[in-house]
Short mmCIF file of C-alpha atoms in Angstrom, two decimals:
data_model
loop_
_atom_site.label_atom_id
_atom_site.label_comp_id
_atom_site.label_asym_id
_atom_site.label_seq_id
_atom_site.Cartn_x
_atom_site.Cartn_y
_atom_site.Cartn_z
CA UNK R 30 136.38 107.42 61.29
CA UNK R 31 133.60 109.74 60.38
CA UNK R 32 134.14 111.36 57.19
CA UNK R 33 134.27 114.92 56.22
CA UNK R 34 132.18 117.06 54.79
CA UNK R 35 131.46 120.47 52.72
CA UNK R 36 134.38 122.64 52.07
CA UNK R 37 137.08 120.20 53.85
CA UNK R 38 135.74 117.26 52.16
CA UNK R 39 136.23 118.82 48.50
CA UNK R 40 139.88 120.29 49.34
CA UNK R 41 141.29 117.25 50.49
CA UNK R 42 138.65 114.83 48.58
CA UNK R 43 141.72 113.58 46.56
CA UNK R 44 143.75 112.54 49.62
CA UNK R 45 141.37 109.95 50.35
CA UNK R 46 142.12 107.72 46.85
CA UNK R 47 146.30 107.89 47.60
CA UNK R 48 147.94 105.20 48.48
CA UNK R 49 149.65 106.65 51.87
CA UNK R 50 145.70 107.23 53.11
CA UNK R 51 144.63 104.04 51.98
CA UNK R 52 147.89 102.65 54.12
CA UNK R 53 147.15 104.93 56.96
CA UNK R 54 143.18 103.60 57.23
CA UNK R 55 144.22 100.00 57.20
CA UNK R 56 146.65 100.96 60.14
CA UNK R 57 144.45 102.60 61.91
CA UNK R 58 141.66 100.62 61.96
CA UNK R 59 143.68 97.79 62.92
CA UNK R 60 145.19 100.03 66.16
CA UNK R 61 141.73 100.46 67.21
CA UNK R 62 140.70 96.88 66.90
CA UNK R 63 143.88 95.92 68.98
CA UNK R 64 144.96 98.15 71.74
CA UNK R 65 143.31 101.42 73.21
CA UNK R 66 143.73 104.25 71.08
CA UNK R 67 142.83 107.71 71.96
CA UNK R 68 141.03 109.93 70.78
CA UNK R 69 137.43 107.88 70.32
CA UNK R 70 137.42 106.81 66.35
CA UNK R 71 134.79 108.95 65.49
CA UNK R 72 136.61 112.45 67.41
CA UNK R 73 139.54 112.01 64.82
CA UNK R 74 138.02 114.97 63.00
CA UNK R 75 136.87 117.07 65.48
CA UNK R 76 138.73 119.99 64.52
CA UNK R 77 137.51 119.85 60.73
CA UNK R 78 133.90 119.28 61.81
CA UNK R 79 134.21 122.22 64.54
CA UNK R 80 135.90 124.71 61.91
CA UNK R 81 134.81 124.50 58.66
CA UNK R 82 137.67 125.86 55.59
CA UNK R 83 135.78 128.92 54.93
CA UNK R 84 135.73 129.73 58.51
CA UNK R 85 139.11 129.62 59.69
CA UNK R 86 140.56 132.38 60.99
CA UNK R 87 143.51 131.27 63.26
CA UNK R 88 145.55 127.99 62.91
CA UNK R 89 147.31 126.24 65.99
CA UNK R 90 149.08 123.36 65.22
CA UNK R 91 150.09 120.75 67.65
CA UNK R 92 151.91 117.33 67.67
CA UNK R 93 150.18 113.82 68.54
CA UNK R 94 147.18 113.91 70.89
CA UNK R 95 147.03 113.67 74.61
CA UNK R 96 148.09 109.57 75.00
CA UNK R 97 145.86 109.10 79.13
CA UNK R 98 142.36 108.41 79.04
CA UNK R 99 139.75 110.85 78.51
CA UNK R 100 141.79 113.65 77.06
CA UNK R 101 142.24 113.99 73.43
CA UNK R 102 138.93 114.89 72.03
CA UNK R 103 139.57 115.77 68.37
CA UNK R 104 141.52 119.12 69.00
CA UNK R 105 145.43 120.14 69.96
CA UNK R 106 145.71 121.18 73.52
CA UNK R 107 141.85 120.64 74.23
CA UNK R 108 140.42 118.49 76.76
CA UNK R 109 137.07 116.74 77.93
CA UNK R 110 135.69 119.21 80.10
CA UNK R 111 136.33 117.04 83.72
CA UNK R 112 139.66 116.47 82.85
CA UNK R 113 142.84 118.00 84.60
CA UNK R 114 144.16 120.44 82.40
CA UNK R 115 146.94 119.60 81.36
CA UNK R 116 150.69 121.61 81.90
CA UNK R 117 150.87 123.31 78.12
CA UNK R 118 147.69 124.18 78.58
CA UNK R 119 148.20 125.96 81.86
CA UNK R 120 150.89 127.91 80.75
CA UNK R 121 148.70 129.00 77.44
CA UNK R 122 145.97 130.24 79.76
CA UNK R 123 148.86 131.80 81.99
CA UNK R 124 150.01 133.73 78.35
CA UNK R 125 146.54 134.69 77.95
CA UNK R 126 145.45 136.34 80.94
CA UNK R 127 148.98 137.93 80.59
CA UNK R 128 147.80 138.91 77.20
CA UNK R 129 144.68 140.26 76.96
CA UNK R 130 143.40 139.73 80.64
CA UNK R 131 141.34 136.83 80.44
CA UNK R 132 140.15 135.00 83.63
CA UNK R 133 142.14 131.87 83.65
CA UNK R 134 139.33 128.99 82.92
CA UNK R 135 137.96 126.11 85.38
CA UNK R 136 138.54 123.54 82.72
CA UNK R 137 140.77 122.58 79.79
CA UNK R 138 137.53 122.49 76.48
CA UNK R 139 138.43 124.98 74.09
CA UNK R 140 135.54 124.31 72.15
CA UNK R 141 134.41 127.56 72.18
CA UNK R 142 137.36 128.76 70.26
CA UNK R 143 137.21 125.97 67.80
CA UNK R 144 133.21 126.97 66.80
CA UNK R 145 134.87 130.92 66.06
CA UNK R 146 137.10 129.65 63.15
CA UNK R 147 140.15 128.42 65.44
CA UNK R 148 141.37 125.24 63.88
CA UNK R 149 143.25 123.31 66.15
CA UNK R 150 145.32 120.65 64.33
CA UNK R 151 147.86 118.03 65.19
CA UNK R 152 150.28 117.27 62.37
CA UNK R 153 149.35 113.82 63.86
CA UNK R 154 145.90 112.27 64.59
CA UNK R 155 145.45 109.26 66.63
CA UNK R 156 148.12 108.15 69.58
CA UNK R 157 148.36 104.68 71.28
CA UNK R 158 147.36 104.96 75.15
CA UNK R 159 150.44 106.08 77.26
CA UNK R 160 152.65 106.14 74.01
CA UNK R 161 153.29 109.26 73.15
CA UNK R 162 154.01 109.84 69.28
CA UNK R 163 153.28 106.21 68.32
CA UNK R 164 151.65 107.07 65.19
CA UNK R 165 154.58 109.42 63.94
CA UNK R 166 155.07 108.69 60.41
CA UNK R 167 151.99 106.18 59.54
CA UNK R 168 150.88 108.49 57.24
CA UNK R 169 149.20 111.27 59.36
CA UNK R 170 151.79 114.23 58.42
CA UNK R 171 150.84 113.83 55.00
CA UNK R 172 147.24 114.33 55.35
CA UNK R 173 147.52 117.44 58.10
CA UNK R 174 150.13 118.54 55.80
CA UNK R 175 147.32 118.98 52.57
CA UNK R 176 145.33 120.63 55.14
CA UNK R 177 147.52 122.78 56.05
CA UNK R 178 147.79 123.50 52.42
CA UNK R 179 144.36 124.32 52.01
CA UNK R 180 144.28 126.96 54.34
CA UNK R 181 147.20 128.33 53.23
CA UNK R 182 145.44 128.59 49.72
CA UNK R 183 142.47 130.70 51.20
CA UNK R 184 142.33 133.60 49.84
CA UNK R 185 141.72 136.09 52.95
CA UNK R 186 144.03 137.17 55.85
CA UNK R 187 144.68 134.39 58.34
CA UNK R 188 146.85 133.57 61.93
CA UNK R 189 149.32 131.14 62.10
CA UNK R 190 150.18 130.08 65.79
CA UNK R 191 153.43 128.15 65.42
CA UNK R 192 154.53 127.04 68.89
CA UNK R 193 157.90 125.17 68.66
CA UNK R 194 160.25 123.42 66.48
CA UNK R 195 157.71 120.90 64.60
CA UNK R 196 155.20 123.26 64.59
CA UNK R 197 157.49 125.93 63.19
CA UNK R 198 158.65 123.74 60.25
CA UNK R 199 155.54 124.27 59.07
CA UNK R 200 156.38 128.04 58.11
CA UNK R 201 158.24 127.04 54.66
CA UNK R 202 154.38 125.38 53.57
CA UNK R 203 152.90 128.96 54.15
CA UNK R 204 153.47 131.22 51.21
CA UNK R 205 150.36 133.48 50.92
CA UNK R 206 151.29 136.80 51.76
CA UNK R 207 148.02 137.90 52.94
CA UNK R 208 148.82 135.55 56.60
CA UNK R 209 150.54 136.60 59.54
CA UNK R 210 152.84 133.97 61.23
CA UNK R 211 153.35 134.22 64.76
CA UNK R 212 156.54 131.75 66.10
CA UNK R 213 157.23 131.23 69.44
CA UNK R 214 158.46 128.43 72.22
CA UNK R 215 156.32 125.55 72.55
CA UNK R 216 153.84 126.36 75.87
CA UNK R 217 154.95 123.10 77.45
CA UNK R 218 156.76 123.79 80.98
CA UNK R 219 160.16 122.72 79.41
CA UNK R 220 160.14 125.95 76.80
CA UNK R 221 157.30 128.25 78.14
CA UNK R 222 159.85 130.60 79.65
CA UNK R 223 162.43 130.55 76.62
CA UNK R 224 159.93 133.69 74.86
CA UNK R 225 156.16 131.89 75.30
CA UNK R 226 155.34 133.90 78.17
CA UNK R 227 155.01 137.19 76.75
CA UNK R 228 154.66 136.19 72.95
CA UNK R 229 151.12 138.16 73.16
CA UNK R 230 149.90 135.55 70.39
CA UNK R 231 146.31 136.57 71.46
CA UNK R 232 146.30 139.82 70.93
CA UNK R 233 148.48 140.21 67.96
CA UNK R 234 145.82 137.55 65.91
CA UNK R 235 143.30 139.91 66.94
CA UNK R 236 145.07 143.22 66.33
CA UNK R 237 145.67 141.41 62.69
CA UNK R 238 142.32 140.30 62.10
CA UNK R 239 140.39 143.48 62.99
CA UNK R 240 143.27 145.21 60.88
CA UNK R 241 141.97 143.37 57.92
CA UNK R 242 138.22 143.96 58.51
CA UNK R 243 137.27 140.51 60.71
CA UNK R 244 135.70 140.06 63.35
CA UNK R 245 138.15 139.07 66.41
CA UNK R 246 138.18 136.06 68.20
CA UNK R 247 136.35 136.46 71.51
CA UNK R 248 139.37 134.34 73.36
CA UNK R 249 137.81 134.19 76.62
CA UNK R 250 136.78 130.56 77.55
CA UNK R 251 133.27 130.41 79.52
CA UNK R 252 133.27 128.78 82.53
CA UNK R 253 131.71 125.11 82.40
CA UNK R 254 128.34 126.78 84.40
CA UNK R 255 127.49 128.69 80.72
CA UNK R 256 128.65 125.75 79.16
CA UNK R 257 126.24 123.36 80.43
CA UNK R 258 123.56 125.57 79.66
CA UNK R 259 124.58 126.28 76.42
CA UNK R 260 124.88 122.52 75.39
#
């Protein structure tokens, strides 16, 4: 697992020495030695190396990462650039063209919002292949949990994207009156039309932010043409 660094590093520095992380390694670095585990060892972290503390600006927390091959990169919802894009994701594009008139994207990498201060978290990091929340309760929750912590600590106005029930439980953690919470259905096609669709998440994060004197998140995902130039 690659480590962290800078701001994330020194705010959850002392989860590394407890015994639940020191359980949680062992496990996982056994998982990866034994059956295909997803995402790649060293794309655990992708959303703390993408978003640094003292950037974020928006939270979105998801569950366990995408469980087929070639998905799960490091962020909720994201995926490798070739990849189908998969049915939450759809319908959060579908809310966001809805929203703020976006062009729905050619590809599922959302990247782009992760490098403007959008950290995209699962309460849990790693997945067995095809096993879908198969490292519930190894220890993960209590590490995204002292992230989530941190955030909640920072002293500046940020967005809270809480998409369903897990996610929502999450709300009691956030106590810093200078956030905005936003709840709504989970975007997978079971819930999307129980009050997703037409949530205006997008918008509202934005309408909060520049309210507060930040900049805006620029929600639009480029097409993978100005991506492969960019990168």
């Amino acid at each position: 697992m690659a480590g962290l660094t800078g701001m994330w590093e020194k705010a959850l520095h002392d989860e590394f020495s407890k015994e639940y992380y020191r359980k949680l390694f062992l496990f996982i670095r056994e998982e990866y030695s034994r059956v295909p585990v997803y995402p790649k060892s060293e794309e655990i972290f992708t959303a703390f190396h993408l978003t640094p503390l003292d950037k974020v600006k928006v939270v979105i927390i998801g569950q366990d990462p995408y469980h087929n091959q070639g998905q799960a990169h490091g962020l909720c919802f994201s995926v490798k650039p070739q990849v189908e894009i998969p049915p939450s994701l759809v319908n959060i594009y579908q809310e966001l063209h809805d929203d703020l008139g976006c062009p729905i994207p050619d590809h599922g990498y959302l990247v782009s919002w992760a490098e403007q201060g959008v950290l995209m978290l699962n309460t849990v990091l790693t997945v067995q292949a095809h096993k879908p929340m198969s490292h519930r309760g190894v220890g993960w929750e209590e590490f995204t949990d002292a992230a989530i912590a941190a955030v909640n600590e920072q002293d500046r106005p940020i967005v809270f994207m809480l998409w369903g029930k897990p996610a929502q439980e999450k709300a009691k953690m956030l106590n810093n009156p200078k956030h905005l919470i936003l709840k709504a259905p989970h975007p997978s096609p079971l819930s999307a039309y129980r009050g997703f669709f037409g949530s205006r998440p997008f918008s509202q994060a934005n309408e909060f932010l520049e309210s507060n004197g930040a900049d805006p998140i620029d929600w639009e995902i480029p097409p993978l043409s100005e991506m492969a130039q960019q990168h």
